[in-house]
Short mmCIF file of C-alpha atoms in Angstrom, two decimals:
data_model
loop_
_atom_site.label_atom_id
_atom_site.label_comp_id
_atom_site.label_asym_id
_atom_site.label_seq_id
_atom_site.Cartn_x
_atom_site.Cartn_y
_atom_site.Cartn_z
CA ALA E 1 50.09 48.55 77.41
CA SER E 2 47.26 49.79 75.61
CA VAL E 3 45.42 53.11 76.77
CA GLN E 4 41.68 52.91 76.72
CA LEU E 5 40.09 56.14 75.33
CA PRO E 6 36.85 57.41 76.26
CA LEU E 7 33.84 56.74 74.31
CA PHE E 8 33.66 60.20 72.77
CA PHE E 9 37.14 60.26 71.32
CA ARG E 10 36.50 56.66 70.01
CA MET E 11 33.59 58.12 67.85
CA THR E 12 34.83 61.49 66.68
CA ALA E 13 38.41 60.79 66.27
CA PRO E 14 38.21 58.81 63.28
CA GLN E 15 35.90 61.13 61.41
CA GLU E 16 38.27 64.39 61.96
CA CYS E 17 41.34 62.20 60.65
CA GLN E 18 39.53 61.60 57.61
CA GLN E 19 38.55 65.29 56.74
CA VAL E 20 42.33 66.30 57.51
CA ALA E 21 43.48 63.42 55.11
CA ALA E 22 40.96 64.75 52.36
CA GLY E 23 42.73 68.17 52.36
CA VAL E 24 42.21 71.76 53.47
CA VAL E 25 38.59 72.78 54.28
CA ALA E 26 37.68 76.39 53.59
CA VAL E 27 36.19 78.62 56.25
CA SER E 28 33.70 81.51 55.45
CA VAL E 29 33.47 84.03 57.78
CA GLU E 30 31.20 87.15 57.27
CA VAL E 31 32.72 90.60 58.71
CA ASN E 32 30.52 93.79 58.23
CA MET E 33 32.83 96.64 57.01
CA GLU E 34 32.00 100.37 56.53
CA PRO E 35 31.88 101.73 53.01
CA GLU E 36 35.45 102.88 51.69
CA GLN E 37 35.85 106.73 51.80
CA ASP E 38 37.07 108.76 49.01
CA GLY E 39 41.01 109.56 49.89
CA ALA E 40 40.79 112.73 47.82
CA ALA E 41 37.64 114.09 50.12
CA VAL E 42 39.28 113.12 53.23
CA LEU E 43 42.42 114.98 52.40
CA ALA E 44 40.71 118.15 51.24
CA GLU E 45 38.61 118.11 54.22
CA GLY E 46 41.30 117.99 56.79
CA LEU E 47 43.43 120.63 54.92
CA ARG E 48 40.47 123.05 55.49
CA SER E 49 39.89 121.89 59.13
CA LEU E 50 43.75 122.61 59.83
CA TYR E 51 43.44 126.03 58.02
CA ALA E 52 40.31 126.65 60.05
CA LYS E 53 41.73 125.83 63.43
CA GLY E 54 45.23 127.25 62.63
CA GLU E 55 46.93 123.96 63.46
CA LEU E 56 50.44 123.06 62.30
CA CYS E 57 50.76 126.30 60.39
CA ASP E 58 54.29 127.03 59.30
CA MET E 59 54.15 130.56 58.04
CA THR E 60 52.19 133.66 58.80
CA LEU E 61 51.20 136.58 56.50
CA MET E 62 50.84 139.89 58.11
CA GLY E 63 48.96 142.88 56.80
CA CYS E 64 46.68 145.83 57.95
CA GLY E 65 47.50 144.73 61.61
CA GLU E 66 46.32 141.28 61.27
CA ARG E 67 47.78 138.02 61.29
CA PHE E 68 46.87 135.23 59.19
CA PRO E 69 48.44 131.55 59.60
CA ALA E 70 48.56 129.45 56.98
CA HIS E 71 50.73 126.46 55.31
CA LYS E 72 53.70 126.78 52.95
CA ALA E 73 52.76 123.48 51.33
CA MET E 74 48.98 124.75 50.41
CA LEU E 75 50.10 128.12 49.23
CA ALA E 76 52.98 126.81 47.15
CA ALA E 77 50.64 124.35 45.32
CA MET E 78 48.17 126.86 44.42
CA SER E 79 50.80 129.77 43.27
CA ASP E 80 53.74 128.81 41.08
CA ASN E 81 55.29 132.48 41.81
CA PHE E 82 54.85 131.68 45.81
CA ARG E 83 56.58 128.65 45.39
CA LYS E 84 59.44 130.13 43.42
CA PHE E 85 59.55 132.94 46.04
CA LEU E 86 59.97 130.35 48.89
CA ARG E 87 63.34 128.98 47.15
CA LEU E 88 64.87 132.39 47.17
CA VAL E 89 63.91 133.26 50.80
CA PRO E 90 67.14 131.41 52.38
CA GLN E 91 69.49 133.21 49.69
CA ASP E 92 71.12 136.65 50.11
CA ALA E 93 69.70 140.00 48.97
CA GLU E 94 71.43 139.96 45.55
CA ALA E 95 69.32 136.52 44.54
CA MET E 96 66.07 138.22 45.83
CA LYS E 97 66.39 140.88 42.95
CA SER E 98 64.70 138.38 40.65
CA ASP E 99 61.75 138.00 43.07
CA PRO E 100 58.89 136.42 41.08
CA MET E 101 56.15 138.37 43.26
CA GLU E 102 58.01 141.63 42.66
CA GLY E 103 58.16 142.71 46.30
CA LEU E 104 54.82 141.82 47.40
CA LEU E 105 56.00 140.02 50.53
CA THR E 106 59.13 140.87 52.74
CA LEU E 107 60.51 138.42 55.28
CA PHE E 108 59.76 140.01 58.68
CA VAL E 109 62.59 139.68 61.15
CA PRO E 110 61.39 140.34 65.02
CA GLU E 111 63.49 142.68 66.83
CA GLN E 112 65.20 140.42 69.62
CA PRO E 113 66.49 141.81 73.04
CA LYS E 114 70.15 142.60 72.97
CA PRO E 115 72.50 140.96 75.88
CA ALA E 116 73.96 143.00 78.50
CA ALA E 117 77.58 142.54 77.18
CA ALA E 118 76.31 143.96 73.70
CA GLU E 119 74.72 146.97 75.53
CA ALA E 120 77.71 147.68 77.63
CA SER E 121 79.94 147.51 74.50
CA ALA E 122 77.63 149.70 72.68
CA ALA E 123 77.28 152.48 75.38
CA PRO E 124 79.27 155.70 74.90
CA PRO E 125 82.61 155.76 76.85
CA ALA E 126 82.74 157.78 80.05
CA ALA E 127 84.94 161.04 80.01
CA GLU E 128 88.19 160.27 81.32
CA VAL E 129 88.87 162.19 84.75
CA PRO E 130 92.79 163.22 84.97
CA ALA E 131 94.71 161.76 87.71
CA PRO E 132 95.28 164.15 90.50
CA THR E 133 99.09 165.86 90.46
CA THR E 134 101.13 167.69 93.04
CA GLU E 135 102.74 170.36 91.61
CA VAL E 136 105.76 171.72 93.59
CA ALA E 137 106.18 175.64 93.42
CA PRO E 138 109.69 177.00 92.49
CA THR E 139 111.76 177.83 95.55
CA ASP E 140 114.27 180.44 95.84
CA PRO E 141 117.68 178.78 96.21
CA GLY E 142 118.31 181.17 99.55
CA VAL E 143 115.03 179.83 101.12
CA PRO E 144 115.48 176.38 102.99
CA VAL E 145 112.80 173.70 101.77
CA ALA E 146 110.84 172.02 104.76
CA PRO E 147 110.81 168.20 104.85
CA ALA E 148 107.87 166.37 104.13
CA ALA E 149 105.85 165.09 107.15
CA GLU E 150 106.11 161.61 108.22
CA GLY E 151 103.06 159.54 106.91
CA ALA E 152 102.10 161.95 104.09
CA ALA E 153 101.33 160.45 100.97
CA ALA E 154 103.82 160.72 98.00
CA PRO E 155 102.97 162.20 95.08
CA ALA E 156 100.93 160.27 92.67
CA SER E 157 102.77 159.45 89.28
CA VAL E 158 100.58 159.60 85.97
CA VAL E 159 100.41 155.94 84.73
CA PRO E 160 99.84 155.94 81.07
CA ALA E 161 96.98 154.18 79.60
CA PRO E 162 97.47 150.84 78.23
CA PRO E 163 97.40 150.48 74.39
CA ALA E 164 94.38 149.28 72.55
CA PRO E 165 94.42 145.72 71.69
CA GLU E 166 95.02 144.85 68.27
CA GLY E 167 93.69 142.00 65.96
CA PRO E 168 90.35 140.46 65.48
CA ALA E 169 89.45 140.71 68.95
CA ALA E 170 89.33 144.55 68.88
CA VAL E 171 86.95 144.55 65.68
CA GLN E 172 83.29 144.98 66.50
CA PRO E 173 80.85 142.67 64.16
CA PRO E 174 78.89 145.57 62.06
CA VAL E 175 75.01 145.59 62.02
CA GLU E 176 74.57 144.06 59.02
CA ALA E 177 76.45 140.84 60.05
CA ALA E 178 74.05 140.70 63.09
CA ALA E 179 71.11 141.12 60.83
CA ALA E 180 72.16 138.36 58.71
CA SER E 181 72.64 136.00 61.61
CA GLU E 182 69.17 136.78 62.66
CA VAL E 183 67.65 135.91 59.28
CA ALA E 184 69.73 132.74 58.96
CA GLN E 185 68.18 131.80 62.65
CA LEU E 186 64.59 132.64 61.45
CA VAL E 187 65.15 130.43 58.25
CA LYS E 188 66.38 127.64 60.16
CA SER E 189 63.09 127.74 62.51
CA GLN E 190 60.88 127.00 59.54
CA SER E 191 58.18 129.43 60.90
CA TRP E 192 58.46 132.27 58.53
CA GLU E 193 56.38 135.57 58.89
CA PHE E 194 55.93 137.64 55.58
CA GLN E 195 54.87 141.48 55.73
CA ILE E 196 52.27 142.03 52.55
CA VAL E 197 53.36 145.33 51.07
CA GLY E 198 50.61 147.38 49.22
CA VAL E 199 47.37 146.08 50.54
CA ALA E 200 45.19 148.14 52.22
CA THR E 201 42.34 145.86 53.48
CA ALA E 202 42.78 142.78 55.73
CA GLU E 203 39.56 141.34 53.96
CA ALA E 204 41.31 141.01 50.80
CA VAL E 205 43.87 138.75 52.19
CA ARG E 206 40.88 136.59 53.90
CA ILE E 207 39.62 136.03 50.57
CA VAL E 208 42.45 134.94 48.73
CA LEU E 209 43.48 132.53 51.42
CA GLY E 210 39.87 131.30 51.19
CA TYR E 211 39.99 130.97 47.57
CA MET E 212 43.19 128.81 47.95
CA TYR E 213 41.97 126.39 50.57
CA GLY E 214 38.35 126.33 49.15
CA VAL E 215 38.95 125.93 45.35
CA GLY E 216 42.13 124.27 45.65
CA THR E 217 40.32 121.59 47.96
CA GLY E 218 37.23 121.35 45.85
CA ALA E 219 35.02 122.99 48.32
CA GLU E 220 32.06 125.43 47.24
CA TRP E 221 33.22 129.13 47.18
CA THR E 222 31.70 132.19 46.14
CA TYR E 223 33.34 135.79 45.27
CA GLU E 224 31.58 138.54 47.54
CA PRO E 225 33.84 141.33 48.32
CA SER E 226 32.33 143.91 50.48
CA SER E 227 33.56 146.98 48.73
CA SER E 228 35.56 148.23 45.44
CA GLU E 229 38.60 148.74 47.63
CA VAL E 230 38.66 145.16 48.54
CA ASN E 231 38.05 144.12 44.91
CA LYS E 232 41.14 146.40 44.03
CA ASP E 233 43.35 144.61 46.35
CA ILE E 234 42.30 141.34 45.24
CA LEU E 235 43.17 142.40 41.62
CA ASN E 236 46.74 143.20 42.81
CA LEU E 237 47.15 140.11 44.84
CA ALA E 238 45.94 137.85 42.36
CA ALA E 239 47.84 139.42 39.36
CA SER E 240 50.17 137.25 37.21
CA ASN E 241 53.15 139.24 38.58
CA LYS E 242 51.83 138.29 42.30
CA PHE E 243 50.32 135.21 43.49
CA GLY E 244 49.35 134.35 39.82
CA LEU E 245 45.65 133.14 40.71
CA ALA E 246 44.15 133.64 37.08
CA HIS E 247 40.68 132.28 37.87
CA LEU E 248 40.34 134.80 41.18
CA HIS E 249 41.57 137.61 39.00
CA GLU E 250 38.86 136.91 36.42
CA HIS E 251 36.35 136.90 39.19
CA ALA E 252 37.58 140.36 40.63
CA ALA E 253 37.45 141.71 36.89
CA ARG E 254 33.90 140.56 36.27
CA TRP E 255 32.79 142.20 39.46
CA LEU E 256 33.58 145.57 38.15
CA ALA E 257 31.06 145.01 35.37
CA LYS E 258 28.05 144.35 38.22
CA GLY E 259 26.12 147.00 39.75
CA LEU E 260 27.24 149.64 37.61
CA THR E 261 25.61 153.13 37.92
CA THR E 262 26.48 156.71 36.88
CA ALA E 263 27.94 157.17 40.37
CA ASN E 264 30.63 154.52 40.23
CA VAL E 265 31.12 154.00 36.44
CA VAL E 266 34.19 156.54 36.44
CA GLU E 267 35.80 154.86 39.50
CA ARG E 268 35.69 151.50 37.74
CA LEU E 269 36.67 152.61 34.53
CA VAL E 270 39.95 154.23 36.27
CA THR E 271 40.36 150.66 38.09
CA CYS E 272 40.16 149.12 34.56
CA GLU E 273 42.91 151.25 33.29
CA GLU E 274 45.06 150.60 36.28
CA PHE E 275 45.04 147.09 36.10
CA GLY E 276 44.97 146.82 32.46
CA LEU E 277 41.56 145.57 31.92
CA GLY E 278 41.51 147.05 28.20
CA MET E 279 38.43 144.89 26.85
CA LEU E 280 36.22 145.58 29.94
CA ARG E 281 37.01 149.24 29.78
CA GLU E 282 35.75 149.17 26.00
CA LYS E 283 32.59 147.30 26.75
CA ILE E 284 31.72 149.64 29.80
CA ILE E 285 32.44 152.72 27.36
CA ASP E 286 30.31 151.06 24.82
CA GLN E 287 27.21 150.51 27.05
CA LEU E 288 27.68 153.89 28.51
CA THR E 289 27.57 155.59 24.94
CA ALA E 290 24.58 153.52 23.89
CA ASN E 291 22.37 155.37 26.68
CA PRO E 292 22.26 159.10 25.96
CA ALA E 293 20.68 159.92 29.22
CA GLU E 294 23.30 158.22 31.45
CA LEU E 295 25.83 159.53 29.14
CA THR E 296 24.85 163.08 29.77
CA VAL E 297 24.65 162.45 33.39
CA VAL E 298 28.04 161.23 33.61
CA SER E 299 29.74 163.65 31.22
CA CYS E 300 28.51 166.67 33.44
CA SER E 301 29.91 165.01 36.88
CA LEU E 302 32.82 166.75 38.47
CA GLU E 303 34.68 163.29 38.93
CA ILE E 304 35.11 162.98 35.26
CA MET E 305 36.84 166.12 35.05
CA LYS E 306 39.75 164.53 36.84
CA HIS E 307 40.22 161.86 33.99
CA PRO E 308 40.39 163.75 30.68
CA ARG E 309 41.59 160.45 28.98
CA ILE E 310 38.22 158.76 29.86
CA LEU E 311 36.26 161.82 28.84
CA GLN E 312 38.30 161.92 25.49
CA ASP E 313 37.41 158.02 24.87
CA LEU E 314 33.79 158.84 25.42
CA LEU E 315 33.69 161.79 22.88
CA CYS E 316 35.59 159.67 20.09
CA GLN E 317 33.04 156.63 20.84
CA VAL E 318 30.02 159.16 20.41
CA ALA E 319 31.62 160.78 17.34
CA SER E 320 32.27 156.94 15.65
CA LEU E 321 28.67 156.07 16.82
CA ALA E 322 27.30 159.14 15.13
CA GLN E 323 29.20 158.25 11.80
CA ARG E 324 28.38 154.63 12.06
CA GLY E 325 24.56 155.65 12.49
CA MET E 326 24.50 157.60 9.42
CA VAL E 327 26.06 154.87 7.37
CA SER E 328 23.65 152.16 8.98
CA ARG E 329 20.69 154.55 8.32
CA ALA E 330 21.49 154.91 4.70
CA ALA E 331 22.25 150.97 4.50
CA ALA E 332 18.77 150.35 6.27
CA LEU E 333 16.67 152.84 3.89
CA ALA E 334 18.42 151.20 1.03
CA ALA E 335 17.36 147.66 2.41
CA GLN E 336 13.82 148.87 3.23
CA ALA E 337 13.36 150.03 -0.69
CA ALA E 338 14.74 146.87 -1.81
CA GLU E 339 12.43 144.73 0.24
CA ALA E 340 9.56 146.86 -0.89
CA GLU E 341 10.30 146.55 -4.24
CA GLU E 342 10.73 142.66 -3.79
CA LYS E 343 7.43 142.36 -2.26
CA VAL E 344 5.47 144.29 -5.14
CA GLU E 345 6.98 142.01 -7.59
CA LYS E 346 6.10 138.92 -5.48
CA VAL E 347 2.56 140.28 -5.25
CA VAL E 348 2.35 140.79 -9.19
CA GLU E 349 3.48 137.49 -9.83
CA THR E 350 1.23 135.79 -7.36
CA ARG E 351 -1.68 137.61 -8.86
CA LYS E 352 -0.71 136.41 -12.65
CA GLU E 353 -0.45 133.03 -11.30
CA GLU E 354 -3.81 132.69 -9.50
CA PRO E 355 -6.86 131.45 -11.65
CA LYS E 356 -9.56 134.02 -11.86
CA THR E 357 -12.90 133.57 -10.05
CA GLU E 358 -16.48 133.59 -11.86
CA GLU E 359 -17.33 137.23 -10.31
CA GLU E 360 -14.10 138.58 -12.00
CA LYS E 361 -14.83 136.84 -15.17
CA ALA E 362 -18.58 138.25 -15.21
CA GLU E 363 -17.49 141.44 -14.24
CA PRO E 364 -16.03 142.62 -17.81
CA GLU E 365 -18.97 141.20 -19.56
CA GLU E 366 -21.31 143.47 -17.87
CA VAL E 367 -19.41 146.65 -18.41
CA GLU E 368 -19.39 145.79 -22.25
CA GLU E 369 -23.13 145.18 -22.36
CA GLU E 370 -23.64 148.69 -20.56
CA ALA E 371 -20.94 150.26 -22.82
CA GLU E 372 -22.59 149.02 -26.20
CA PRO E 373 -26.07 151.13 -26.07
CA GLU E 374 -24.23 154.43 -26.11
CA PRO E 375 -22.80 154.30 -29.53
CA GLU E 376 -26.00 152.33 -30.84
CA LYS E 377 -28.70 155.08 -29.73
CA PRO E 378 -28.89 157.15 -33.29
CA ALA E 379 -29.02 154.01 -35.12
CA LYS E 380 -32.27 153.02 -32.98
CA LYS E 381 -33.59 156.35 -33.59
CA LYS E 382 -33.28 156.31 -37.35
CA GLU E 383 -34.89 152.90 -37.33
CA ALA E 384 -37.81 154.23 -35.22
CA LEU E 385 -38.31 156.96 -37.53
CA ALA E 386 -38.28 154.99 -40.56
CA LYS E 387 -40.56 152.57 -39.41
CA ALA E 388 -43.09 155.24 -38.59
CA ALA E 389 -42.71 156.72 -41.92
CA SER E 390 -43.47 153.37 -43.58
CA LYS E 391 -46.57 152.95 -41.35
CA SER E 392 -47.83 156.32 -42.13
CA ALA E 393 -47.30 155.70 -45.72
CA PHE E 394 -49.02 152.56 -45.28
CA VAL E 395 -52.19 154.24 -43.86
CA GLY E 396 -52.54 156.79 -46.46
CA GLN E 397 -52.33 154.27 -49.16
CA LYS E 398 -55.27 152.35 -47.81
CA GLN E 399 -57.26 155.72 -47.60
CA GLY E 400 -56.95 156.24 -51.16
CA GLY E 401 -53.64 158.10 -51.21
CA LYS E 402 -55.15 161.06 -49.61
CA ALA E 403 -53.40 162.02 -46.60
CA LEU E 404 -55.82 163.07 -43.79
CA GLU E 405 -55.52 166.96 -43.25
CA LYS E 406 -56.31 168.22 -39.49
CA PRO E 407 -59.07 170.56 -39.36
CA PRO E 408 -58.31 174.45 -39.39
CA ALA E 409 -59.29 175.17 -36.00
CA LYS E 410 -56.46 172.76 -34.57
CA LYS E 411 -53.97 174.48 -37.15
CA ALA E 412 -54.65 177.92 -35.62
CA LYS E 413 -54.29 176.76 -32.31
CA ARG E 414 -50.95 175.39 -32.93
CA GLY E 415 -49.88 178.24 -34.76
CA ALA E 416 -50.65 180.65 -31.84
CA ALA E 417 -49.02 178.47 -29.21
CA GLY E 418 -45.74 178.34 -31.55
CA ALA E 419 -45.91 181.99 -31.70
#
């Protein structure tokens, strides 16, 4: 029997069969997705958020009456010394002698209430009360003894105390064993509390933890301690034999060179000497000795009298500077003389090489023309006299060889004037 299909199926079914027979047809679907986030940034932000909220913390640092929750994994990743310290914590006291942090942290074991049975066993024993005894007075053999009344109690007999039990049940556990069990239970709980030793400010602990969670996750971080005491605690915490944070230690050392005044320079020199900052100490002393006015104020202060070594170093530096100054001054004078001599030689050489101008060439000729008449004056006078004599002779010859004589009156006048 044949089945009659509807008109729709009869028209579309052959086309679909042809497409399926041709092969697989690709289907493109467009889906809008958000841009991929940086995994490192997400992890860093998550760690900072956990620290800020105090979530999932598995350790606590205690210092200056405050508690600072943290994560052992984060601190161990930032500090090799702390990671080695965590490996030694579950071990005994003998292994803790090689503490890489040199006693900065101690495991804090809280006091737990003792059970009632332990308190009863620890209580001192009550005083033993002797049992009552009836003593019978000695009687005279001639005196009859009255019989005891009916119902009267018989004399109590003294029962000896039972012997103390022997064996392990009688030995009480020592206090050290109890403390060791408490430490073992605390270690198993994986929530450790460490007491920080040798730190005077809680701000220093916050700065150290902020540095670990900030710099360790690539966040912006600035070093701004509020006082020199906080800076000293950070120098202690970040030292190579403590947490071993070299970059933070460098920040704390550079802070000592900021804001130096005559009032705090001695304190900072003492800090440099305490933490072994020799190069920074020398630079501060050099800067101080280079300014005589500031050096005078510091050397006259009462604070520097408490530190004779610093005063001695200042005096040695001043003496060496004075000696260097004398040598450098002599060298400077010699250098100045050499420079002056070189300048003179250069000026002479340049004048020889430069061509002479027309004015410079004309000046020597004028000098020569002015200097010539001086030696020639007597010769010109002689020539003038000779010319005058020749003229007079020529006139006399014209007049017949007779010289004209002056009248006698004129001769007499001239003679009187001469007298």
